[in-house]
Coordinates of C-alpha atoms and ligand atoms in Angstrom, one line a residue:
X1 CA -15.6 0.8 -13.4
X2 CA -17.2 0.4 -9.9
X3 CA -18.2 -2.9 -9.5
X4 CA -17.1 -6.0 -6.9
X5 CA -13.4 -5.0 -8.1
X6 CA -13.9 -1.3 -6.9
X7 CA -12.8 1.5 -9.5
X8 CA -10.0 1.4 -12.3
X9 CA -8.7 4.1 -13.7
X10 CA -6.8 4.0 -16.7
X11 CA -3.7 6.6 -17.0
X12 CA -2.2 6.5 -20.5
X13 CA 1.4 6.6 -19.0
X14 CA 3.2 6.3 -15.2
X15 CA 3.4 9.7 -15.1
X16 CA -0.2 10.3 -15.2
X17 CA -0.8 7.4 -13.1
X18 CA 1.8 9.4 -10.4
X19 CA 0.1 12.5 -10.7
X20 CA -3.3 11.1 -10.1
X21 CA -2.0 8.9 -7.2
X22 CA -0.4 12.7 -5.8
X23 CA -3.3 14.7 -6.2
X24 CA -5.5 11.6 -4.4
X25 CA -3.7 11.7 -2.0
X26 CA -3.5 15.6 -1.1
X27 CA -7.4 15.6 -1.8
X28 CA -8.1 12.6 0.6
X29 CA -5.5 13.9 3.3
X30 CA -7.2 17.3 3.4
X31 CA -10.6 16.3 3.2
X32 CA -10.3 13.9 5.9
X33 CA -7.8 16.1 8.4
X34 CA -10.3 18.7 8.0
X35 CA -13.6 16.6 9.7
X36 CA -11.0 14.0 11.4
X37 CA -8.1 16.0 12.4
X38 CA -5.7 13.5 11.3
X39 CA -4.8 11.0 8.1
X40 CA -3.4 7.7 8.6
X41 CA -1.3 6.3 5.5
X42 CA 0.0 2.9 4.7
X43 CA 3.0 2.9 1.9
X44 CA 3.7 0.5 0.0
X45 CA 6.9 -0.5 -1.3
X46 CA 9.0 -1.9 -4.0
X47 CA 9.8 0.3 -7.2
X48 CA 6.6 1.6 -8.5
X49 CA 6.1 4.1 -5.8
X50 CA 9.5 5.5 -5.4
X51 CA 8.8 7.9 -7.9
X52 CA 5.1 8.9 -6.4
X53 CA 7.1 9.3 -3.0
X54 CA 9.4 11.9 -4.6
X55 CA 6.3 13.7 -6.4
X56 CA 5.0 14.0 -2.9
X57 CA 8.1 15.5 -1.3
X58 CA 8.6 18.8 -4.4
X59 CA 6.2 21.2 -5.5
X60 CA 3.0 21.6 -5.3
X61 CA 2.0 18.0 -3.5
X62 CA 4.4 19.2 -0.6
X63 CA 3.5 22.6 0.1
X64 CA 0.2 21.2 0.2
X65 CA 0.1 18.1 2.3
X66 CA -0.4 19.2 6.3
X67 CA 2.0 17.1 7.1
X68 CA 2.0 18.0 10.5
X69 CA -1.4 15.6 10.6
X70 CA -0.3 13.1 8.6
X71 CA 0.3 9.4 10.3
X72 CA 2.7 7.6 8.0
X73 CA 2.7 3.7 8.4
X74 CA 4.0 1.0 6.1
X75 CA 2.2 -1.8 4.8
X76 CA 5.2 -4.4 4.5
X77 CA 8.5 -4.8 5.3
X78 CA 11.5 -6.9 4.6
X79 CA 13.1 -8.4 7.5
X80 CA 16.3 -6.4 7.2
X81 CA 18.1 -3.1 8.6
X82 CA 16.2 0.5 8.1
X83 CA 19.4 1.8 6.3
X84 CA 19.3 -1.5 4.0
X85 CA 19.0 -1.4 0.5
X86 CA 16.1 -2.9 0.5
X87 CA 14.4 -1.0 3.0
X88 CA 10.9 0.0 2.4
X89 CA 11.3 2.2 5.1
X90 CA 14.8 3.4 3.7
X91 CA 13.4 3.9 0.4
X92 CA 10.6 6.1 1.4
X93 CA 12.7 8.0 3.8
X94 CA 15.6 9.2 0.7
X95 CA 12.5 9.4 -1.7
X96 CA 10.2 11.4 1.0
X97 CA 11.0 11.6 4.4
X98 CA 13.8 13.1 4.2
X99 CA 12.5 16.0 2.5
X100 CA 9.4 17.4 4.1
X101 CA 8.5 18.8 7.4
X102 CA 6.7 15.6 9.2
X103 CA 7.1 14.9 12.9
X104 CA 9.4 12.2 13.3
X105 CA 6.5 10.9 15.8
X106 CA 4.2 11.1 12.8
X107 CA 6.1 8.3 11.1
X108 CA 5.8 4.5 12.2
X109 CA 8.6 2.3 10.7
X110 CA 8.5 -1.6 11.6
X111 CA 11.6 -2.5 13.6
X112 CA 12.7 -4.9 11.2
X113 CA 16.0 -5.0 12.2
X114 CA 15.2 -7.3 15.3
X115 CA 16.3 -10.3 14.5
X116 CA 13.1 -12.0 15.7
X117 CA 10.7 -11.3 12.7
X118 CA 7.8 -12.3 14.6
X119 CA 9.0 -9.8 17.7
X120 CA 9.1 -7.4 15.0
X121 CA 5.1 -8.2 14.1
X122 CA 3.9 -7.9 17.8
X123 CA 5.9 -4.8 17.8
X124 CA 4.5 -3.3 15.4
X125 CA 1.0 -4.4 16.0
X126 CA 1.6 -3.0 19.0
X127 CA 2.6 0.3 17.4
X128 CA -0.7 0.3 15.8
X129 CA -2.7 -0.2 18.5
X130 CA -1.3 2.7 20.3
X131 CA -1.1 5.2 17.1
X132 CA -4.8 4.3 16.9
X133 CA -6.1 4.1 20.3
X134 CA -7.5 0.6 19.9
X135 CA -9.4 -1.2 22.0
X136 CA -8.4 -5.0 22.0
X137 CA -9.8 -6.8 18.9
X138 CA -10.1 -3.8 17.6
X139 CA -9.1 -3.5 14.0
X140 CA -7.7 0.2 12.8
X141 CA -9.4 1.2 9.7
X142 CA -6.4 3.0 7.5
X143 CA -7.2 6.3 5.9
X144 CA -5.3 4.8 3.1
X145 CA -3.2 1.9 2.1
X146 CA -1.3 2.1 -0.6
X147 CA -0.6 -1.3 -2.4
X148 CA 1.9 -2.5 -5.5
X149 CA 1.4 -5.9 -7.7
X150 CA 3.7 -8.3 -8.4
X151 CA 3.7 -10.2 -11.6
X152 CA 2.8 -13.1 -9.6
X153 CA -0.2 -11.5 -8.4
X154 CA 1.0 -10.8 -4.5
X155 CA 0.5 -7.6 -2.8
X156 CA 2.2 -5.8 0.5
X157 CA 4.1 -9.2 1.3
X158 CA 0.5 -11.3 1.1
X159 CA 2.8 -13.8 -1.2
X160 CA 1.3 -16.8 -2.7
X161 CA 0.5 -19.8 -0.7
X162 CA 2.1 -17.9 1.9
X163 CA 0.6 -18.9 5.8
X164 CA -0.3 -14.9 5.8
X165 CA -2.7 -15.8 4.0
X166 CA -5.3 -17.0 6.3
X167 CA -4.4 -14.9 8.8
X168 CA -7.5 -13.3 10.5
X169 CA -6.9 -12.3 13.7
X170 CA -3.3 -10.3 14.4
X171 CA -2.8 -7.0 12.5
X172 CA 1.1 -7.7 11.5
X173 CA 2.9 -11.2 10.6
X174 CA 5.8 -12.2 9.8
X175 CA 5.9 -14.4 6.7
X176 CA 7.7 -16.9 5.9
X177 CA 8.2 -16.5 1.6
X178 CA 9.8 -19.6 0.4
X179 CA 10.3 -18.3 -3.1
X180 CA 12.7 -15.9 -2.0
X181 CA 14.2 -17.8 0.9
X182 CA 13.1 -14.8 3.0
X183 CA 10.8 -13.8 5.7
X184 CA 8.9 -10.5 5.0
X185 CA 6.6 -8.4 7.4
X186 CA 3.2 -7.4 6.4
X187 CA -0.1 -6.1 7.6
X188 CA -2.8 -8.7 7.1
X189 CA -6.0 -9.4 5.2
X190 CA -8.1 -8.3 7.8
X191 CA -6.3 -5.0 8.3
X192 CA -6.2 -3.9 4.5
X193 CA -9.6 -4.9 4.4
X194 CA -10.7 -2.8 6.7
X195 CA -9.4 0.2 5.6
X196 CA -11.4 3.7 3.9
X197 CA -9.2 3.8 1.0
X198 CA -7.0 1.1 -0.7
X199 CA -5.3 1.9 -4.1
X200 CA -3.1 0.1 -6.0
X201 CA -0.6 1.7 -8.2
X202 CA 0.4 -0.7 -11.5
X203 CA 2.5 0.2 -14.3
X204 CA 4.3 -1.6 -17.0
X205 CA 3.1 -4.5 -19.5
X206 CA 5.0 -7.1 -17.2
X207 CA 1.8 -6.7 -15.2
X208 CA -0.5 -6.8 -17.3
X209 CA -1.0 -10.8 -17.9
X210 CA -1.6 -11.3 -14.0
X211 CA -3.5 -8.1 -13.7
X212 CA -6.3 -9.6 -16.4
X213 CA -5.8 -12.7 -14.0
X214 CA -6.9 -11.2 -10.8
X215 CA -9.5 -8.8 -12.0
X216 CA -11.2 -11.1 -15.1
X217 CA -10.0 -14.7 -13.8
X218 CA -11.6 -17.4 -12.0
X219 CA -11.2 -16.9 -8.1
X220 CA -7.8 -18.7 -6.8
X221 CA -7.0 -16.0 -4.1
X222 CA -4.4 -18.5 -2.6
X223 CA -2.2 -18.5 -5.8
X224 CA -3.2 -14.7 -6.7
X225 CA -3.3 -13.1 -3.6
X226 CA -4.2 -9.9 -4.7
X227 CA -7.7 -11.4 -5.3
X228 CA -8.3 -11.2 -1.5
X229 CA -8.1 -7.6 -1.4
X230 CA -12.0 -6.2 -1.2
X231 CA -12.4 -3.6 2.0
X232 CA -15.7 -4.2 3.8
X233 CA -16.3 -0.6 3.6
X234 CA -14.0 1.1 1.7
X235 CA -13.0 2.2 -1.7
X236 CA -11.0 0.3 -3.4
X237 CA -9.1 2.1 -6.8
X238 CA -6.8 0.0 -9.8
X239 CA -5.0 3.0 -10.7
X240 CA -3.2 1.9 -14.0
X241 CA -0.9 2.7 -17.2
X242 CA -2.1 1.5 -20.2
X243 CA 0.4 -1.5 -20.7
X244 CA -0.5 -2.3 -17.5
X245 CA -4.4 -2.5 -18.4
X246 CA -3.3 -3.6 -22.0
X247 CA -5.1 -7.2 -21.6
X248 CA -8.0 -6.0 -19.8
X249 CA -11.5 -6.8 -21.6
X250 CA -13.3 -4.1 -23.3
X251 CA -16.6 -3.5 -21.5
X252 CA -13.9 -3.5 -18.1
X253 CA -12.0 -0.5 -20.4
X254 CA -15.2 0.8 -20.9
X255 CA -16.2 1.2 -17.5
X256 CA -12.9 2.8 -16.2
X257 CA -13.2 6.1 -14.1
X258 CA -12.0 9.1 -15.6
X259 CA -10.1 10.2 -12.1
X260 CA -10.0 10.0 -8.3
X261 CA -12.6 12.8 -7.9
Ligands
6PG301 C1 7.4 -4.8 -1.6 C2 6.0 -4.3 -1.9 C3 5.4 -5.3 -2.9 C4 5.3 -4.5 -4.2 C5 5.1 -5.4 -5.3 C6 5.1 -4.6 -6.6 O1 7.8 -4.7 -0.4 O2 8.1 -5.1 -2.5 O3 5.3 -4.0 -0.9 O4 4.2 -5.8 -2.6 O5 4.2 -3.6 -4.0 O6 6.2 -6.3 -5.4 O7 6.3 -3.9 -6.7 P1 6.5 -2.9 -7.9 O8 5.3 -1.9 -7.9 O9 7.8 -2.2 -7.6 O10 6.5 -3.7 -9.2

């Protein structure tokens, strides 16, 4: 399907789902470090990707990524210690990180052990600006960002009715998630938005209710954030299992892509 929701591609099980993700990933990296020089990635955290992360760092996908001119960035954060449990930055550093020959320059955590979470934002906006070279109001346009769902429809930490929300001007908040009586750090709307490549990665049946939500429902972006993710000029990719795209409606089955390519 390549319509205003971008492209879903159906994957019969995670696995397939993973090794499509991997083999994107290589083939975006490669194609874009050969005319660019470089490839700037946004991870995404939470579960789901653990397992694409240690794909990444074995066999074949590693011997074939240039690390060397890879920019690793992460698209949330919680507001907690790198060496945390529940450390994006931790979990992609034992899943990946650890285990492949980047630059330690090459890879851009947010300090989100600083107690102030909204130093931690500027920090890392900061961060950004300077990885990227930006000019002031500049926006950086991400190679690719990788994105998760949760079942209540948020993505990175863009959590419903959250004030990140309606952000539209700084390129890293801290925000303030009442649900979880936390504050979490996350690129913005604007940010994602603007990026070449977004996928999402979405497995499991327990997704599959809000999925139908966000891609077939009415639009209430506010209480389904993942709604407001469209890049202005980008592609945007639903890469899915098939309990995951279990509720979906036919002609949207239909129209799914057969791969990345
Ligand atoms: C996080 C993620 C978050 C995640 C979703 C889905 O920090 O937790 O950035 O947005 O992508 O919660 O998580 P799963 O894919 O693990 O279900």
């Amino acid at each position: 399907m390549s319509g205003s929701h971008g492209q879903i591609l159906i994957c019969r099980n995670i696995d397939e789902v993973l090794q499509e993700a991997a083999s994107g990933i290589i083939d975006a990296a490669q194609n874009t470090i050969a005319s660019e020089g470089v490839f700037t990635l946004a991870l995404s955290g939470g579960s789901t990707p653990r397992a694409l992360y240690q794909l990444l760092a074995a066999p074949p996908f590693a011997d074939e990524a240039p690390w060397q001119q890879i920019q690793i960035f992460w698209g949330d954060e919680r507001h907690v210690a790198p060496d945390h449990q529940d450390s994006n930055y931790r979990m992609a550093r034992e899943a990946l990180l650890d285990h492949i020959p980047i630059p330690p320059e090459n890879v851009h955590r947010m300090l989100s052990e600083l107690p102030n979470a909204g130093a931690a934002a500027i920090t890392y906006a900061d961060e950004i600006h300077r990885t990227f070279g930006l000019e002031p109001g500049e926006l950086p346009r991400f190679d690719l960002i990788l994105l998760g769902m949760g079942e209540d429809g948020h993505t990175a930490s863009l959590f419903p009715h959250s004030p990140a929300l309606a952000e539209r001007t700084a390129l890293v908040v801290a925000n303030p998630v009442s649900k979880l009586n936390t504050t979490r750090l996350t690129l913005t709307l604007p940010v994602i938005n603007n990026a070449a490549r977004v996928w999402f990665l979405i497995s499991g049946g327990a997704k599959a209710e809000m999925l139908k939500i966000v891609l077939e429902g009415s639009e209430h972006s506010d209480e389904y954030p993942s709604q407001l993710i469209a890049p202005t000029d980008g592609d945007l990719v639903w890469l899915l299992d098939a309990p995951a795209a279990a509720q979906l409606s036919p002609n949207l089955r239909q129209s799914a892509v057969a791969g990345l390519g």
